[in-house]
Coordinates of N, CA and C in Angstrom, one line a residue:
M1 N 36.9 21.9 4.8 CA 35.7 21.1 5.2 C 36.5 20.1 6.5
I2 N 34.7 20.3 7.3 CA 35.5 20.0 8.7 C 35.0 18.2 8.8
S3 N 35.7 17.4 9.3 CA 36.4 16.0 9.2 C 36.0 15.1 10.2
E4 N 36.4 16.2 11.3 CA 36.2 15.2 12.5 C 35.4 15.9 12.8
N5 N 35.0 15.0 14.3 CA 33.6 14.8 15.1 C 34.4 16.4 15.7
C6 N 33.4 17.0 16.8 CA 33.8 18.2 17.5 C 32.6 18.4 18.7
I7 N 33.2 18.6 19.7 CA 32.2 19.3 21.2 C 32.5 20.5 21.3
V8 N 31.7 21.8 21.3 CA 31.6 23.1 21.7 C 30.9 23.6 22.7
V9 N 31.9 23.7 23.8 CA 31.6 24.2 24.9 C 31.8 25.6 25.3
L10 N 30.6 26.0 25.3 CA 30.5 27.5 25.6 C 29.0 28.2 26.7
P11 N 29.4 28.9 27.2 CA 28.4 30.0 28.1 C 27.3 30.1 27.4
T12 N 25.8 29.8 28.2 CA 24.9 30.5 27.5 C 25.0 31.7 26.8
G13 N 24.5 32.1 25.5 CA 24.1 33.1 25.1 C 25.8 33.4 24.2
L14 N 27.0 32.6 24.1 CA 27.6 32.9 23.2 C 27.4 32.1 22.1
G15 N 26.8 31.6 21.2 CA 27.0 31.5 19.8 C 26.9 30.0 19.3
K16 N 26.8 28.8 20.3 CA 26.4 27.6 20.2 C 25.7 27.1 18.9
T17 N 24.2 27.7 19.1 CA 23.6 27.6 18.1 C 23.8 28.2 16.7
F18 N 24.6 29.5 16.7 CA 24.8 29.9 15.5 C 26.1 29.5 14.8
I19 N 26.9 28.6 15.7 CA 28.7 27.9 15.2 C 27.3 26.4 14.5
A20 N 26.3 26.0 15.3 CA 25.9 24.5 14.6 C 25.2 25.1 13.1
A21 N 24.3 26.5 12.9 CA 23.7 26.4 12.0 C 24.7 26.9 10.8
V22 N 25.6 27.4 11.3 CA 26.6 27.8 10.0 C 27.2 26.1 9.9
V23 N 27.3 25.5 10.9 CA 28.0 24.3 10.4 C 27.2 23.1 9.2
M24 N 25.7 23.4 9.9 CA 24.5 22.6 8.5 C 24.4 23.3 7.5
Y25 N 24.8 24.5 7.4 CA 24.9 25.0 5.8 C 25.5 24.8 5.5
N26 N 27.0 24.7 6.1 CA 28.0 24.1 5.0 C 27.7 22.7 4.7
Y27 N 27.2 22.0 5.5 CA 27.3 20.3 5.3 C 26.0 20.0 3.9
C28 N 24.7 21.4 3.8 CA 23.7 21.3 3.0 C 24.8 22.2 1.6
R29 N 25.5 22.8 2.2 CA 26.2 22.9 0.7 C 27.1 21.6 0.1
W30 N 27.8 20.9 0.9 CA 28.5 20.0 0.6 C 28.2 19.2 -0.2
Y31 N 27.1 18.4 0.6 CA 25.8 17.4 0.1 C 24.8 17.6 -0.2
P32 N 24.5 18.2 -1.1 CA 23.4 18.7 -1.8 C 21.9 17.4 -1.3
T33 N 22.3 15.8 -1.3 CA 21.2 15.1 -1.3 C 21.2 14.3 0.1
G34 N 22.1 15.0 0.8 CA 22.4 14.4 2.3 C 21.6 15.0 3.3
K35 N 21.5 14.6 4.5 CA 20.6 14.4 5.4 C 21.5 15.4 6.2
I36 N 20.6 16.3 6.8 CA 21.4 17.0 8.1 C 19.9 17.3 9.0
I37 N 21.0 16.7 10.6 CA 19.9 16.7 11.5 C 20.3 17.6 12.9
F38 N 19.5 17.9 13.5 CA 19.8 18.7 15.0 C 18.7 18.1 15.7
T39 N 19.4 17.3 17.0 CA 18.8 17.0 18.2 C 18.6 18.1 18.9
A40 N 17.3 18.3 19.5 CA 17.2 18.6 21.0 C 16.5 17.7 22.1
P41 N 16.7 18.2 23.3 CA 16.2 17.2 23.9 C 14.5 17.1 24.3
T42 N 13.9 18.5 24.3 CA 12.4 19.1 24.5 C 11.8 19.5 23.2
K43 N 10.5 19.3 23.2 CA 9.8 19.8 22.2 C 10.1 21.2 21.8
P44 N 10.2 22.0 22.9 CA 9.9 23.4 22.8 C 11.2 23.9 22.2
L45 N 12.6 23.0 22.8 CA 13.3 23.1 22.0 C 14.0 23.2 21.1
V46 N 13.1 22.1 20.6 CA 12.9 21.5 18.7 C 12.5 22.6 18.1
A47 N 11.6 23.0 18.3 CA 11.0 24.4 17.7 C 11.7 25.8 17.9
Q48 N 12.4 25.8 18.8 CA 13.2 27.2 19.0 C 14.3 27.2 18.2
Q49 N 14.9 25.7 18.0 CA 16.2 25.8 17.4 C 15.5 25.7 15.9
M50 N 15.3 25.2 15.6 CA 14.6 25.0 14.0 C 14.5 26.6 13.6
D51 N 14.0 27.6 14.4 CA 13.4 29.2 14.3 C 14.6 30.1 13.9
A52 N 15.6 29.3 14.8 CA 16.9 30.3 14.9 C 17.7 29.8 13.8
C53 N 18.1 28.5 13.5 CA 19.0 28.3 12.7 C 18.4 28.6 11.3
G54 N 17.0 28.1 11.2 CA 16.4 28.8 10.1 C 16.6 30.1 9.3
K55 N 16.7 31.0 10.6 CA 17.0 32.4 10.2 C 18.9 32.8 10.0
I56 N 19.4 31.7 10.9 CA 20.6 31.8 10.4 C 21.3 31.6 8.9
M57 N 20.7 30.2 8.6 CA 21.3 29.2 7.6 C 20.6 29.7 6.5
G58 N 19.3 30.3 6.7 CA 18.8 30.9 5.2 C 18.2 29.7 4.0
I59 N 18.3 28.3 4.9 CA 18.1 27.4 3.9 C 16.3 27.6 3.7
R60 N 15.5 27.2 2.7 CA 14.3 27.3 2.7 C 13.5 26.6 3.5
K61 N 12.3 26.9 4.1 CA 11.3 26.8 4.8 C 10.9 25.1 4.4
N62 N 11.1 24.9 3.0 CA 10.1 23.5 2.1 C 11.4 22.6 2.4
E63 N 12.6 22.7 3.3 CA 13.5 22.1 2.7 C 14.1 21.0 4.4
M64 N 12.9 21.8 5.4 CA 13.1 21.9 6.6 C 12.1 21.3 7.3
C65 N 12.3 20.4 8.4 CA 10.6 20.0 9.0 C 11.1 19.8 10.6
E66 N 10.0 19.9 11.3 CA 10.5 19.9 12.6 C 9.8 18.3 13.0
M67 N 10.3 17.2 13.7 CA 9.5 16.0 14.1 C 9.6 15.4 15.4
T68 N 8.9 15.4 16.1 CA 8.9 15.1 17.6 C 7.6 13.5 17.4
G69 N 7.6 13.5 18.8 CA 6.5 12.1 19.2 C 5.2 12.6 18.9
G70 N 4.8 14.0 17.9 CA 3.3 13.9 17.7 C 3.3 14.2 16.6
V71 N 4.2 13.6 15.4 CA 4.0 13.8 14.6 C 4.1 11.9 14.2
N72 N 3.2 11.4 13.5 CA 2.5 10.1 13.8 C 4.0 9.4 12.5
P73 N 3.9 8.0 13.1 CA 5.3 7.4 11.8 C 5.1 7.7 10.6
E74 N 4.2 7.9 10.4 CA 3.8 7.5 8.6 C 4.4 9.0 7.9
E75 N 3.6 9.8 8.5 CA 4.4 11.1 8.4 C 5.6 10.7 8.2
R76 N 6.3 10.8 9.1 CA 7.7 11.1 9.4 C 8.4 10.0 8.6
K77 N 7.7 8.8 8.1 CA 8.2 8.2 7.3 C 9.0 9.3 5.5
R78 N 7.7 9.7 5.6 CA 7.7 10.8 4.1 C 8.6 11.7 4.5
L79 N 8.3 12.7 5.8 CA 9.3 13.5 5.4 C 11.1 13.6 5.6
W80 N 10.9 11.9 6.1 CA 12.7 11.6 6.0 C 12.5 11.2 4.2
L81 N 12.0 11.1 3.6 CA 12.0 10.9 2.2 C 12.2 12.5 1.4
E82 N 11.3 13.3 1.7 CA 11.4 14.6 0.9 C 12.0 15.9 1.6
K83 N 12.8 15.9 2.5 CA 13.2 16.6 3.3 C 14.4 16.8 3.6
R84 N 15.5 17.8 3.9 CA 17.0 17.8 3.7 C 17.5 17.8 5.7
V85 N 16.5 18.7 6.1 CA 17.4 19.4 7.3 C 15.7 18.6 8.2
F86 N 16.8 18.3 9.7 CA 15.6 17.9 10.1 C 16.1 18.1 11.4
F87 N 15.2 18.6 12.4 CA 15.1 19.7 13.6 C 13.8 18.3 14.8
L88 N 14.9 17.1 15.7 CA 13.8 16.3 16.2 C 14.2 16.1 17.6
T89 N 13.4 15.1 18.8 CA 14.1 14.8 19.7 C 15.5 13.8 19.5
P90 N 15.8 13.1 20.7 CA 16.8 12.5 20.4 C 15.5 10.9 20.4
Q91 N 14.5 10.9 21.5 CA 13.7 10.2 21.3 C 13.2 9.8 20.0
T92 N 12.8 10.4 19.0 CA 12.3 10.6 17.9 C 13.4 10.1 16.8
L93 N 14.0 10.7 16.8 CA 15.5 9.9 16.5 C 16.0 8.3 16.8
N94 N 16.0 8.5 17.4 CA 16.0 6.6 18.1 C 15.2 5.7 17.7
N95 N 13.9 6.1 18.1 CA 12.7 5.2 17.1 C 13.0 5.1 15.7
D96 N 13.1 5.7 14.8 CA 13.2 6.0 13.4 C 14.3 5.8 13.0
L97 N 14.9 5.5 14.0 CA 16.9 4.6 13.4 C 16.3 3.4 13.7
V98 N 15.6 2.7 15.1 CA 15.2 1.5 15.1 C 14.3 1.1 14.0
K99 N 13.4 1.6 13.3 CA 12.7 1.1 12.6 C 13.3 1.3 11.3
S100 N 14.0 1.5 10.9 CA 14.7 2.0 9.7 C 14.0 3.1 9.1
T101 N 13.5 3.9 9.8 CA 12.4 5.1 8.9 C 13.4 6.1 8.4
C102 N 14.1 6.5 9.5 CA 15.3 7.2 9.3 C 16.2 6.7 8.2
P103 N 17.0 7.4 6.7 CA 17.6 6.9 6.0 C 19.3 7.3 6.7
W104 N 19.6 6.1 7.9 CA 20.9 6.6 8.4 C 22.0 6.9 7.3
S105 N 22.5 6.0 6.1 CA 23.4 6.1 5.3 C 23.4 7.8 4.5
K106 N 22.2 8.1 4.2 CA 22.0 9.9 3.8 C 22.5 10.6 4.9
I107 N 22.5 10.4 6.1 CA 22.7 11.6 7.2 C 24.5 12.0 7.0
R108 N 24.7 13.2 7.2 CA 26.0 13.5 6.7 C 26.3 14.5 7.9
C109 N 25.6 15.2 9.0 CA 25.9 16.1 9.9 C 25.0 15.7 10.6
L110 N 25.2 15.6 12.0 CA 24.5 15.4 13.2 C 24.9 16.0 14.5
V111 N 24.3 17.0 14.9 CA 23.7 18.0 15.8 C 23.4 17.7 16.9
I112 N 24.0 17.7 17.9 CA 23.2 17.1 19.2 C 23.3 18.3 20.5
D113 N 22.7 19.1 20.3 CA 22.4 20.0 21.6 C 22.1 19.8 22.7
E114 N 22.9 20.6 24.0 CA 22.7 20.0 25.1 C 22.9 18.2 25.6
A115 N 23.9 18.3 25.1 CA 24.8 17.1 25.0 C 25.0 16.6 26.4
H116 N 25.2 17.7 27.3 CA 25.6 17.1 28.7 C 24.1 16.2 29.4
R117 N 22.9 16.1 28.8 CA 21.8 15.2 29.3 C 22.2 13.7 29.0
A118 N 22.9 13.1 28.2 CA 23.8 12.2 27.6 C 23.8 11.3 28.7
L119 N 22.6 11.0 29.8 CA 23.4 10.4 30.8 C 22.5 8.8 31.2
G120 N 22.9 7.9 31.7 CA 21.7 7.0 31.6 C 20.8 6.2 30.8
Q121 N 19.9 6.2 30.8 CA 18.7 5.9 29.6 C 18.1 6.7 29.1
H122 N 18.6 7.9 28.8 CA 18.3 9.2 28.0 C 18.4 8.7 26.6
A123 N 17.6 9.4 25.7 CA 17.3 9.0 24.3 C 18.7 9.1 23.6
Y124 N 19.9 10.2 24.1 CA 20.8 10.3 23.2 C 21.7 9.6 23.6
C125 N 22.0 8.9 25.1 CA 22.8 7.5 24.8 C 22.7 6.5 23.9
Q126 N 21.1 6.4 23.8 CA 20.9 4.8 22.8 C 21.2 5.1 21.5
V127 N 20.8 6.8 21.2 CA 21.9 7.2 19.5 C 23.0 7.2 19.5
E128 N 23.3 7.9 20.6 CA 25.3 7.9 20.7 C 25.8 6.6 20.8
M129 N 25.8 6.0 21.3 CA 26.5 4.3 21.8 C 26.1 3.9 20.4
F130 N 25.3 3.8 20.0 CA 25.6 2.6 18.6 C 25.1 3.5 17.2
Y131 N 24.4 4.3 17.2 CA 24.9 4.9 15.8 C 26.3 5.9 15.7
I132 N 26.2 6.7 16.7 CA 27.3 7.6 16.3 C 28.7 6.4 16.6
C133 N 28.9 6.0 17.7 CA 30.4 5.1 17.9 C 30.4 3.9 16.5
V134 N 29.4 3.4 15.9 CA 29.3 2.2 15.2 C 29.4 2.8 13.9
L135 N 28.0 3.6 13.4 CA 27.8 4.2 12.0 C 28.8 5.8 11.6
F136 N 27.9 6.6 12.5 CA 29.0 7.8 12.1 C 29.7 8.2 12.3
S137 N 30.6 8.3 13.2 CA 31.7 8.5 13.3 C 32.8 7.6 12.2
F138 N 32.5 6.5 11.4 CA 33.3 6.3 10.5 C 33.0 7.2 8.9
Y139 N 32.2 7.6 9.4 CA 31.7 7.8 7.9 C 31.4 9.7 7.9
H140 N 31.0 10.0 9.1 CA 31.0 12.1 8.8 C 31.1 12.2 10.1
P141 N 30.9 13.8 10.5 CA 31.4 13.8 11.4 C 30.0 14.3 12.8
V142 N 30.2 14.2 14.1 CA 29.4 14.6 14.9 C 29.3 15.6 15.8
F143 N 28.3 16.7 16.0 CA 28.6 17.6 16.7 C 27.8 18.6 17.6
C144 N 29.0 18.0 18.9 CA 27.9 18.5 20.4 C 28.0 19.6 20.3
F145 N 26.9 20.2 21.3 CA 26.8 21.3 22.1 C 26.5 21.4 23.3
Y146 N 27.6 21.7 24.0 CA 27.4 21.8 25.5 C 27.1 23.3 26.4
S147 N 26.0 23.7 26.8 CA 25.8 24.9 27.7 C 26.8 24.6 29.1
Y148 N 28.0 25.8 29.2 CA 29.1 25.6 30.0 C 28.7 25.6 31.5
N149 N 27.6 26.7 31.9 CA 27.1 26.6 32.5 C 26.5 25.6 33.2
R150 N 26.2 24.5 32.6 CA 25.6 23.6 32.6 C 26.1 22.0 33.5
L151 N 27.2 22.3 31.9 CA 28.5 21.1 32.6 C 29.0 21.5 33.8
F152 N 29.4 22.3 34.1 CA 30.3 22.7 35.0 C 29.6 23.1 36.5
K153 N 28.3 23.1 36.1 CA 27.7 23.5 37.6 C 27.8 22.6 39.0
N154 N 27.9 23.2 39.9 CA 28.1 22.2 40.9 C 27.1 21.4 41.6

């Protein structure tokens, strides 16, 4: 079982999404009532990653959901109760954590795609600084995925 935080840095196209999907699949098996979260910085990327991970993981569509700012807060509240695997933007996650809509104590795996964007006032920073450092790191691992091309670009 993976029990530590993890950072994966690979060039584009070499399997970061595949690794994330396999990790998420295992956490779904290990924690049948836990919540699994995949964050991506844009709505199109959230949709793309949900589709890709869904194909790799083989998790039923009725257990997964896509949540971005386009989903109203009441609907998101319902989805947090009913679903297990979430694909969302960091802004949506941060808003739901702040408003206590997201049941953070049930989160068992958090994947942060495009983590190199976590600079300044980006929502990733808000989520990471408080919730990851204070809460998640003590209980469950966090997986960050960087694109090698973007991380080391001049």
